[in-house]
Coordinates of C-alpha atoms in Angstrom, one line a residue:
X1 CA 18.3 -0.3 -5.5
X2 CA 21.0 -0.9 -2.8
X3 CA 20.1 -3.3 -0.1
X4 CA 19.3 -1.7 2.9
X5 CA 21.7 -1.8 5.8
X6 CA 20.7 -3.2 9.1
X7 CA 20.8 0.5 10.6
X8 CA 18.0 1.7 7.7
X9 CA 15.8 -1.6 8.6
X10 CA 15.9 -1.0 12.3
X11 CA 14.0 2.4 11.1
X12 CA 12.1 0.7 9.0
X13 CA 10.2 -0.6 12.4
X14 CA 7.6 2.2 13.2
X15 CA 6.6 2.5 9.1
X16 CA 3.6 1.7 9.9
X17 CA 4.5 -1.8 11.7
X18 CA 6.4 -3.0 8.5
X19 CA 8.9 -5.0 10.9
X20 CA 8.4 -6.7 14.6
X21 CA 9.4 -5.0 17.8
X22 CA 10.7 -7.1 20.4
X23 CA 9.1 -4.6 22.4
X24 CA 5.5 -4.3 21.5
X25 CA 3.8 -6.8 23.4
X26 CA 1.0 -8.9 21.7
X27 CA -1.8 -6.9 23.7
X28 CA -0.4 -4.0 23.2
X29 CA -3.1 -1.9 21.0
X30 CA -5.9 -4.5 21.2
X31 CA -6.2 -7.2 23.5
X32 CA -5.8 -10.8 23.3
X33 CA -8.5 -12.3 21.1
X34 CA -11.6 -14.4 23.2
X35 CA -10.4 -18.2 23.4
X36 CA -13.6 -18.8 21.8
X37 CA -13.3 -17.7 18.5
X38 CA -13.4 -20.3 15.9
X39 CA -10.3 -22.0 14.6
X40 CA -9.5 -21.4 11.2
X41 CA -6.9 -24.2 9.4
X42 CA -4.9 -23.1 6.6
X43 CA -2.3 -24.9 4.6
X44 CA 0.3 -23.7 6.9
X45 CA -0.8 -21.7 10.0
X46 CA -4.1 -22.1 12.5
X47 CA -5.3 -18.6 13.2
X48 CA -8.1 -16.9 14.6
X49 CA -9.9 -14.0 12.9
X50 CA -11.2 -10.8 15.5
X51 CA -12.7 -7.5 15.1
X52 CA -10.7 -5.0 16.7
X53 CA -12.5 -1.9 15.3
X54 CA -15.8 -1.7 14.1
X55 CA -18.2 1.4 12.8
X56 CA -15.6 2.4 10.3
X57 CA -16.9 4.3 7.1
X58 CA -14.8 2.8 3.9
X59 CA -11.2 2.6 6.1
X60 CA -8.7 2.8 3.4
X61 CA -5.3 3.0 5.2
X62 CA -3.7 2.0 8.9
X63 CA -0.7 3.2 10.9
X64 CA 0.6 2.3 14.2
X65 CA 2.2 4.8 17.0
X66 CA 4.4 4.1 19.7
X67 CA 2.3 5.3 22.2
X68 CA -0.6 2.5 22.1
X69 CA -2.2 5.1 19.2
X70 CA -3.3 3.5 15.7
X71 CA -4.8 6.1 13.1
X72 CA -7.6 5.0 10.2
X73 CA -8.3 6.9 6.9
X74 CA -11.7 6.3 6.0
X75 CA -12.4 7.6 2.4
X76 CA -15.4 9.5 2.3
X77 CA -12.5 11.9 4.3
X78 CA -11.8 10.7 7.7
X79 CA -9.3 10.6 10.0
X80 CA -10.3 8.2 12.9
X81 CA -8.2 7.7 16.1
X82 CA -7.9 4.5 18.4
X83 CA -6.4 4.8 21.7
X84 CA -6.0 2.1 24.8
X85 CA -8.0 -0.4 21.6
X86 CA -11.2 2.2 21.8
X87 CA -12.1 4.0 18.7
X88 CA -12.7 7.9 19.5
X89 CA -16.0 9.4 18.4
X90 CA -14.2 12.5 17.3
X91 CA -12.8 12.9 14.5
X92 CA -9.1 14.1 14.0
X93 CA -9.2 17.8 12.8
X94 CA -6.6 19.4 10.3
X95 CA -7.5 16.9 7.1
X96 CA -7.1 18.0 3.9
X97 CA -10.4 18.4 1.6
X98 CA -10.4 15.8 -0.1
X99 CA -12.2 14.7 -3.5
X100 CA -14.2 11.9 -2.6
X101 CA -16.0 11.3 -6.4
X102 CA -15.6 7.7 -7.5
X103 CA -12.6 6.3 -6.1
X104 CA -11.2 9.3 -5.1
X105 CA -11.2 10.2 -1.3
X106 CA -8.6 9.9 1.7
X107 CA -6.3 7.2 1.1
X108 CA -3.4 6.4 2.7
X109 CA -1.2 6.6 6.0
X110 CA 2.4 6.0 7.3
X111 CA 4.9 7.1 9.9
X112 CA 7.8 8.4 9.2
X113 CA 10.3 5.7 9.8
X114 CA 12.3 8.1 12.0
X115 CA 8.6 9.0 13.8
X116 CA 10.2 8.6 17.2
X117 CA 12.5 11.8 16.3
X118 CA 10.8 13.7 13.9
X119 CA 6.4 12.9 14.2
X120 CA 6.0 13.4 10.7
X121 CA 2.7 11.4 9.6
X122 CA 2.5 11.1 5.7
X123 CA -1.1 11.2 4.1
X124 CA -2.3 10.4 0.2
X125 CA -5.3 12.0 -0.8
X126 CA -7.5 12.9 -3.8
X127 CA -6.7 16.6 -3.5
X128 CA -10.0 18.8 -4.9
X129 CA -9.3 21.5 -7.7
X130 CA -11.9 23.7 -9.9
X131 CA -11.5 20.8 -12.6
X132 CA -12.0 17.5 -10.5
X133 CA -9.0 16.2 -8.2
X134 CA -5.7 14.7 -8.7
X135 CA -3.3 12.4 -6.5
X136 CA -1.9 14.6 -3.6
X137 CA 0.7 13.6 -0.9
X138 CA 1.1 15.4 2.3
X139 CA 3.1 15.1 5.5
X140 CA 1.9 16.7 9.5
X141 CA 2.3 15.8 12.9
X142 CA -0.2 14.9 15.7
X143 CA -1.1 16.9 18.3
X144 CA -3.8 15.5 20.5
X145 CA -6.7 15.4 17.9
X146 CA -5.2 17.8 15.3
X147 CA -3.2 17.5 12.5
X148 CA -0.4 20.7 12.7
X149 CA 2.3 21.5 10.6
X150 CA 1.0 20.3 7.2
X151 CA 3.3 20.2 4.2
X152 CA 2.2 19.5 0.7
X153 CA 4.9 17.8 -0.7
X154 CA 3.3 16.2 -4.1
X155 CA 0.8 17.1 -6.3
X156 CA -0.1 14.6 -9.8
X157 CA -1.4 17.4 -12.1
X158 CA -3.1 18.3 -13.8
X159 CA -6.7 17.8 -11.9
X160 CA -9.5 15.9 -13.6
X161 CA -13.0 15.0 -13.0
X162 CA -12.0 11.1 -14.0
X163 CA -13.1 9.5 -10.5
X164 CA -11.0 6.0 -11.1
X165 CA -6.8 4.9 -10.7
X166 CA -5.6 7.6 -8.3
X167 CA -3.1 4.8 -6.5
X168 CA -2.1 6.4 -3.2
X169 CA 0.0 3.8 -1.6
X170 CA 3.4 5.1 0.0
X171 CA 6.5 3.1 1.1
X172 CA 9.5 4.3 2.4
X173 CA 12.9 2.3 1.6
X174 CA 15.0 3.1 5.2
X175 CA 17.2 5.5 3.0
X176 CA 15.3 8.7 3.0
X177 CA 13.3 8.1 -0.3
X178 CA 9.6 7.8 0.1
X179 CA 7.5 5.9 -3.7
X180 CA 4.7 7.2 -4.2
X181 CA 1.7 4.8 -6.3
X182 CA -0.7 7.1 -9.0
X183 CA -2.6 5.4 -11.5
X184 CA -3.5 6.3 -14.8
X185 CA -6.6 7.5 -13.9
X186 CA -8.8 6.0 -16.5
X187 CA -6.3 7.8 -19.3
X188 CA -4.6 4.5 -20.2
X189 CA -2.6 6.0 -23.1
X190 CA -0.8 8.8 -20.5
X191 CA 0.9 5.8 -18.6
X192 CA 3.3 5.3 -22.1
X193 CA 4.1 9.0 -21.8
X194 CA 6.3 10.5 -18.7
X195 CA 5.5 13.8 -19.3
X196 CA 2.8 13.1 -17.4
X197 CA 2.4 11.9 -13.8
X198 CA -0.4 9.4 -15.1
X199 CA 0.2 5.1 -14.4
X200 CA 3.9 5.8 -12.6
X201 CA 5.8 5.2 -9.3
X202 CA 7.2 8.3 -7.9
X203 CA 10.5 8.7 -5.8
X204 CA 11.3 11.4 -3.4
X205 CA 13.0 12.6 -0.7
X206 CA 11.4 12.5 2.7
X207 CA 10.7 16.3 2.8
X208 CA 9.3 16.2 -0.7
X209 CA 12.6 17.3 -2.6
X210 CA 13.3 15.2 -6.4
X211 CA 16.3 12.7 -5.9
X212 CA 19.2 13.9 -8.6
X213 CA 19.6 10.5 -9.0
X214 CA 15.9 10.0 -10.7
X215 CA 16.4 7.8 -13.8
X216 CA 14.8 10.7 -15.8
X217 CA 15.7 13.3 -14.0
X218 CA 18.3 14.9 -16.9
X219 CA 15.1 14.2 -19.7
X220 CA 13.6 17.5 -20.7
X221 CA 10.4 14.9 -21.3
X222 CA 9.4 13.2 -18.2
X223 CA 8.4 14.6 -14.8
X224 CA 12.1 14.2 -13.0
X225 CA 9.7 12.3 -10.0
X226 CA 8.8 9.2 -11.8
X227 CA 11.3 5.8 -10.6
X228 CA 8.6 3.6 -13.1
X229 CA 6.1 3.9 -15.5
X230 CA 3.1 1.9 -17.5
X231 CA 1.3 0.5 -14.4
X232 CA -2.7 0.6 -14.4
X233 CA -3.7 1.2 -10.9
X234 CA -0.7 0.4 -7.9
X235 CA -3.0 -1.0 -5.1
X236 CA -0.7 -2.5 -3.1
X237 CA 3.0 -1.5 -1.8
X238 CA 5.8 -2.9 0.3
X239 CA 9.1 -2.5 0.7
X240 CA 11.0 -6.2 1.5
X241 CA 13.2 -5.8 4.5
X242 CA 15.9 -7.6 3.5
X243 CA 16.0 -7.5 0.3
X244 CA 14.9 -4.1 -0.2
X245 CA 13.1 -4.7 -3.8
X246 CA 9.3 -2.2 -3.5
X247 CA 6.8 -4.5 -4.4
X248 CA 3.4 -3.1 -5.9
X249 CA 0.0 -5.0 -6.8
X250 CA -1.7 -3.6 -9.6
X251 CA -5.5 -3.3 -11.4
X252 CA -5.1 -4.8 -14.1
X253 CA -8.5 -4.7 -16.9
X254 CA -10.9 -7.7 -17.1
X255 CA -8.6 -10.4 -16.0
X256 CA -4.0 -9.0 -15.3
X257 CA -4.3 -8.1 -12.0
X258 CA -0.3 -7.8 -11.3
X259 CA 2.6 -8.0 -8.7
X260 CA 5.5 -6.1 -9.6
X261 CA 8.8 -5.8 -8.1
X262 CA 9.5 -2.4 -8.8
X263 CA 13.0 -1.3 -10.1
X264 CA 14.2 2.0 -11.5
X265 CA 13.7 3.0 -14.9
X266 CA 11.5 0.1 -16.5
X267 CA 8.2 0.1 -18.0
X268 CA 6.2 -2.3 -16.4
X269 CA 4.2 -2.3 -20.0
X270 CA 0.6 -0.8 -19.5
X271 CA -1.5 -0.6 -21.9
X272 CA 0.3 -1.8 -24.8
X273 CA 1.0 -5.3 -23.0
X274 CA -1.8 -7.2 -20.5
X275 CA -3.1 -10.3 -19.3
X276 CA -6.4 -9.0 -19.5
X277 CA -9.2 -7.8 -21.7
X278 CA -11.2 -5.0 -21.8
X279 CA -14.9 -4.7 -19.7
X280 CA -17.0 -5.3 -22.4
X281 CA -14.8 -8.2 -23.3
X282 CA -13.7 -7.0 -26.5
X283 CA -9.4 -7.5 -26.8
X284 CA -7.4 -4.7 -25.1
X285 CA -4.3 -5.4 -26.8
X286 CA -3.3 -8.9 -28.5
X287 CA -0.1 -8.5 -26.7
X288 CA 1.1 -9.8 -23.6
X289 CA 5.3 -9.4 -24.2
X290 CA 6.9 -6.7 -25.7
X291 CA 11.0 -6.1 -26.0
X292 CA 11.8 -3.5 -23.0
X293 CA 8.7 -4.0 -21.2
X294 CA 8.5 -5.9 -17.9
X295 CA 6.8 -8.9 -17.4
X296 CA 5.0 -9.3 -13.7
X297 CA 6.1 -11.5 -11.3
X298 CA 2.7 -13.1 -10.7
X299 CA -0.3 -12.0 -11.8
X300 CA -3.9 -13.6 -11.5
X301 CA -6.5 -14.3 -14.1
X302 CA -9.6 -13.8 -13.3
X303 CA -9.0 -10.0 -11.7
X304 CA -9.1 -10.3 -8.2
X305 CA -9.0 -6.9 -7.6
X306 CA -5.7 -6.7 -5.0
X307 CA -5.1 -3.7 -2.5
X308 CA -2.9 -3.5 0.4
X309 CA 0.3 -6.0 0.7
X310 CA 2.6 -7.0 3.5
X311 CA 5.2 -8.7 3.7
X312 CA 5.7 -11.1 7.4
X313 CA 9.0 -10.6 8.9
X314 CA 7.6 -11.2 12.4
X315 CA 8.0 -14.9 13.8
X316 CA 4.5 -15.1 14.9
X317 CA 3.3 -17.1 12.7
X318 CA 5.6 -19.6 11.9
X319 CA 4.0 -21.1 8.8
X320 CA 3.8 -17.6 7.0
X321 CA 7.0 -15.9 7.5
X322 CA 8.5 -14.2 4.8
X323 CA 5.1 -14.9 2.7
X324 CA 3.7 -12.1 0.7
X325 CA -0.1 -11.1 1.7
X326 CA -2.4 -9.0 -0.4
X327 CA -6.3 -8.4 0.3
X328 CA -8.3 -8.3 -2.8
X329 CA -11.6 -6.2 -3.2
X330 CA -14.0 -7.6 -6.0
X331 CA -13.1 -11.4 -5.0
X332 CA -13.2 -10.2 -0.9
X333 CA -10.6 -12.6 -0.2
X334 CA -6.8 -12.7 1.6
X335 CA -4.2 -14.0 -0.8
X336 CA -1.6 -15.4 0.5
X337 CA 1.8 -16.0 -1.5
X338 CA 5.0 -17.7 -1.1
X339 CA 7.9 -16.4 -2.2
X340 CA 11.1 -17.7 -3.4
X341 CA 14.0 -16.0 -5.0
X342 CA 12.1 -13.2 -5.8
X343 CA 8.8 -15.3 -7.4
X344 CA 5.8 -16.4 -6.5
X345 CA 5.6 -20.3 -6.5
X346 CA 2.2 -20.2 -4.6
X347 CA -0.8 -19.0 -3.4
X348 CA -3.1 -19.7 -0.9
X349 CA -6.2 -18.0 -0.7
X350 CA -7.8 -17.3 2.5
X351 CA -11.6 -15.8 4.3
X352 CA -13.3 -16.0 0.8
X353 CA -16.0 -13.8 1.1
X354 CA -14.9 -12.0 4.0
X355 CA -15.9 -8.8 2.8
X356 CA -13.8 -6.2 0.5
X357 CA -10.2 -6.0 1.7
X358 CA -8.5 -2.3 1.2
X359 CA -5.3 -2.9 3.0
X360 CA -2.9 -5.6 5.0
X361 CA -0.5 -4.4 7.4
X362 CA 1.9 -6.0 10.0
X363 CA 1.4 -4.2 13.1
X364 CA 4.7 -3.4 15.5
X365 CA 3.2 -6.4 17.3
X366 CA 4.3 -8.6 14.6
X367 CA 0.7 -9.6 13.8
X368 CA -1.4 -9.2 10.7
X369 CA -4.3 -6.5 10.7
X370 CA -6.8 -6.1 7.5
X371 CA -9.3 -3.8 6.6
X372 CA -12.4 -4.5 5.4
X373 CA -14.2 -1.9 4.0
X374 CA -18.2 -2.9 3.2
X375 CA -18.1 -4.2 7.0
X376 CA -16.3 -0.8 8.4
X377 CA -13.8 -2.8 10.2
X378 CA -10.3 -3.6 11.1
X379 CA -9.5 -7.3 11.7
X380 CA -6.8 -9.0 13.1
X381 CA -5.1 -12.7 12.0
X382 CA -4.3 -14.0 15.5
X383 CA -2.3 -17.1 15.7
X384 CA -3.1 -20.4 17.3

């Protein structure tokens, strides 16, 4: 992938918060955090930890307007709105049914990175069929409380009552290509084959149209969308802002949870290579290498179970810049990782047992926010 200009990355600033505005002030969509709070040391940066939203049902996904405005997905099918830091009661109209069975539900959110011009709002979603659902993406604006001008610009068939591995993160790269995460859902086998949309990364345009320069794209065999294929269960996604490399976390089995750096054409192995084992604990596959399959850039052993990632580009916190953070689920945990020439030669693991984090994302404010989705809450990492 080319590295992005300095044009794409100043668009890349309202995607969701994924770089700092000089011109969002700290207190700008919550405010400053009680003095009180309790200190919290790490290894490299004293923060405070403060609820900002509360009385969330399973919040999966978080984006950041200009106007003071930050939108939630909750799963079950949700669309919450918080304006002026106050979450509305009402719920935003226009949301797409939605298959909420096992994993499946509303998922996730991002502006546009030209929002400022255009309002489009991109949404994931289990979309609902006669035959179970399948990964969906869509894109609308807002209009006071109401979704409007909705475009369905993706659809992973076929549907399928499986209720696990839908994916559903999105990252744009600054050049007018939007990825796309969908996991195998629970069909390991289909993430070898790219005639199906099963266990891939999928590239587009932003208005939903296939890039002509798709690495399979020209193959009568694979879906002309997919940029990647073999991954488990893409939890996690982020686009660096200098380097412009996509970065994915990944489900791996009992034990090869992943992080990828995601680059076009390669099989990033799944299922025929793992660090992992299978449930019951019998062997999934004795290998963990394999001649033109990727190996991960990190991965962690136990699972941890990690879900959204960010990378910090603000200066806020001056012991974290440029570290990688991913929230984990099963282990309810913040890992933090540092990165150097494109590896991991770190991690710190912060808030153990905080609660099951879905996603991480760097507000326009340059701070972190995290969701935590058995409390129904967003949090926010406030430096000290």
């Amino acid at each position: 992938m080319k590295r992005l200009s300095i044009i794409s990355i100043l668009f890349c600033i309202i995607n969701t918060g994924s770089l700092y505005s000089q011109n969002i002030s700290e207190d700008y969509y919550f405010p400053i955090p009680d003095t009180s709070l309790a200190v919290i040391d790490s290894e490299e940066q004293s923060f405070v930890v403060d609820t900002v939203v509360s009385n969330l049902t399973t919040p999966w996904g978080i984006a950041f307007l200009p106007d003071n405005t930050v939108l939630i997905t909750e799963r079950p099918g949700n669309l919450r709105l918080v304006r002026n830091g106050k979450l509305s009661e009402e719920l935003v109209d226009g949301v797409p049914d939605v298959y909420a069975s096992g994993q499946g539900g509303l998922f996730d959110i991002a502006l546009h990175p030209d929002y400022d011009e255009n309002g489009w709002i991109y949404i994931t979603y289990a979309n609902p069929g006669e035959e179970g659902g399948h990964t969906a993406l869509m894109r609308a604006k807002l209009s006071g409380n109401s979704l409007t001008d909705q475009e369905v610009l993706f659809e992973a068939n076929p549907f399928t009552t499986a209720g696990q591995h839908f994916g559903g993160r999105i990252a744009f790269d600054g050049n007018g290509y939007l990825f796309l995460s969908v996991g195998d859902r629970g069909d390991k086998e289909k993430a070898q084959d790219r005639s199906t949309y099963n266990g891939n990364i999928i590239r587009l345009h932003d208005d939903g149209r296939i890039p002509s320069d798709n690495p399979f794209v020209n193959e009568s065999n694979s879906k002309p969308e997919i940029y990647s294929y073999g991954h488990r269960n893409p939890q996690g996604m982020v686009m660096h802002s200098e380097t412009g490399m996509l970065w994915t976390n990944e489900h791996g089995p009992r034990g090869g949870d992943e992080i990828n750096i995601i680059r076009e054409g390669l099989n990033y192995g799944w299922p025929e290579i793992s660090y992992g084992i299978n449930y019951d604990g019998s062997i999934l596959t004795e290998l963990n290498q394999m001649e033109g399959m990727e190996q991960p850039t990190y991965y962690w052993k136990p699972s941890i179970a990690p879900s959204g990632m960010a990378f910090i580009s603000s200066d806020r916190y001056t012991g974290w810049k440029d570290n990688l953070f991913s929230g984990a689920l099963s282990f309810q945990l913040v890992s933090r990782s540092v990165v150097h020439n494109d590896r991991i030669i770190h991690e710190e693991r912060l808030l153990e047992g905080i609660g099951r984090i879905r996603d991480i994302e760097m507000g326009p404010d340059g701070l972190l926010y995290i969701l935590d989705e058995s409390g129904g809450k967003v949090l926010r990492l406030y430096p000290r």
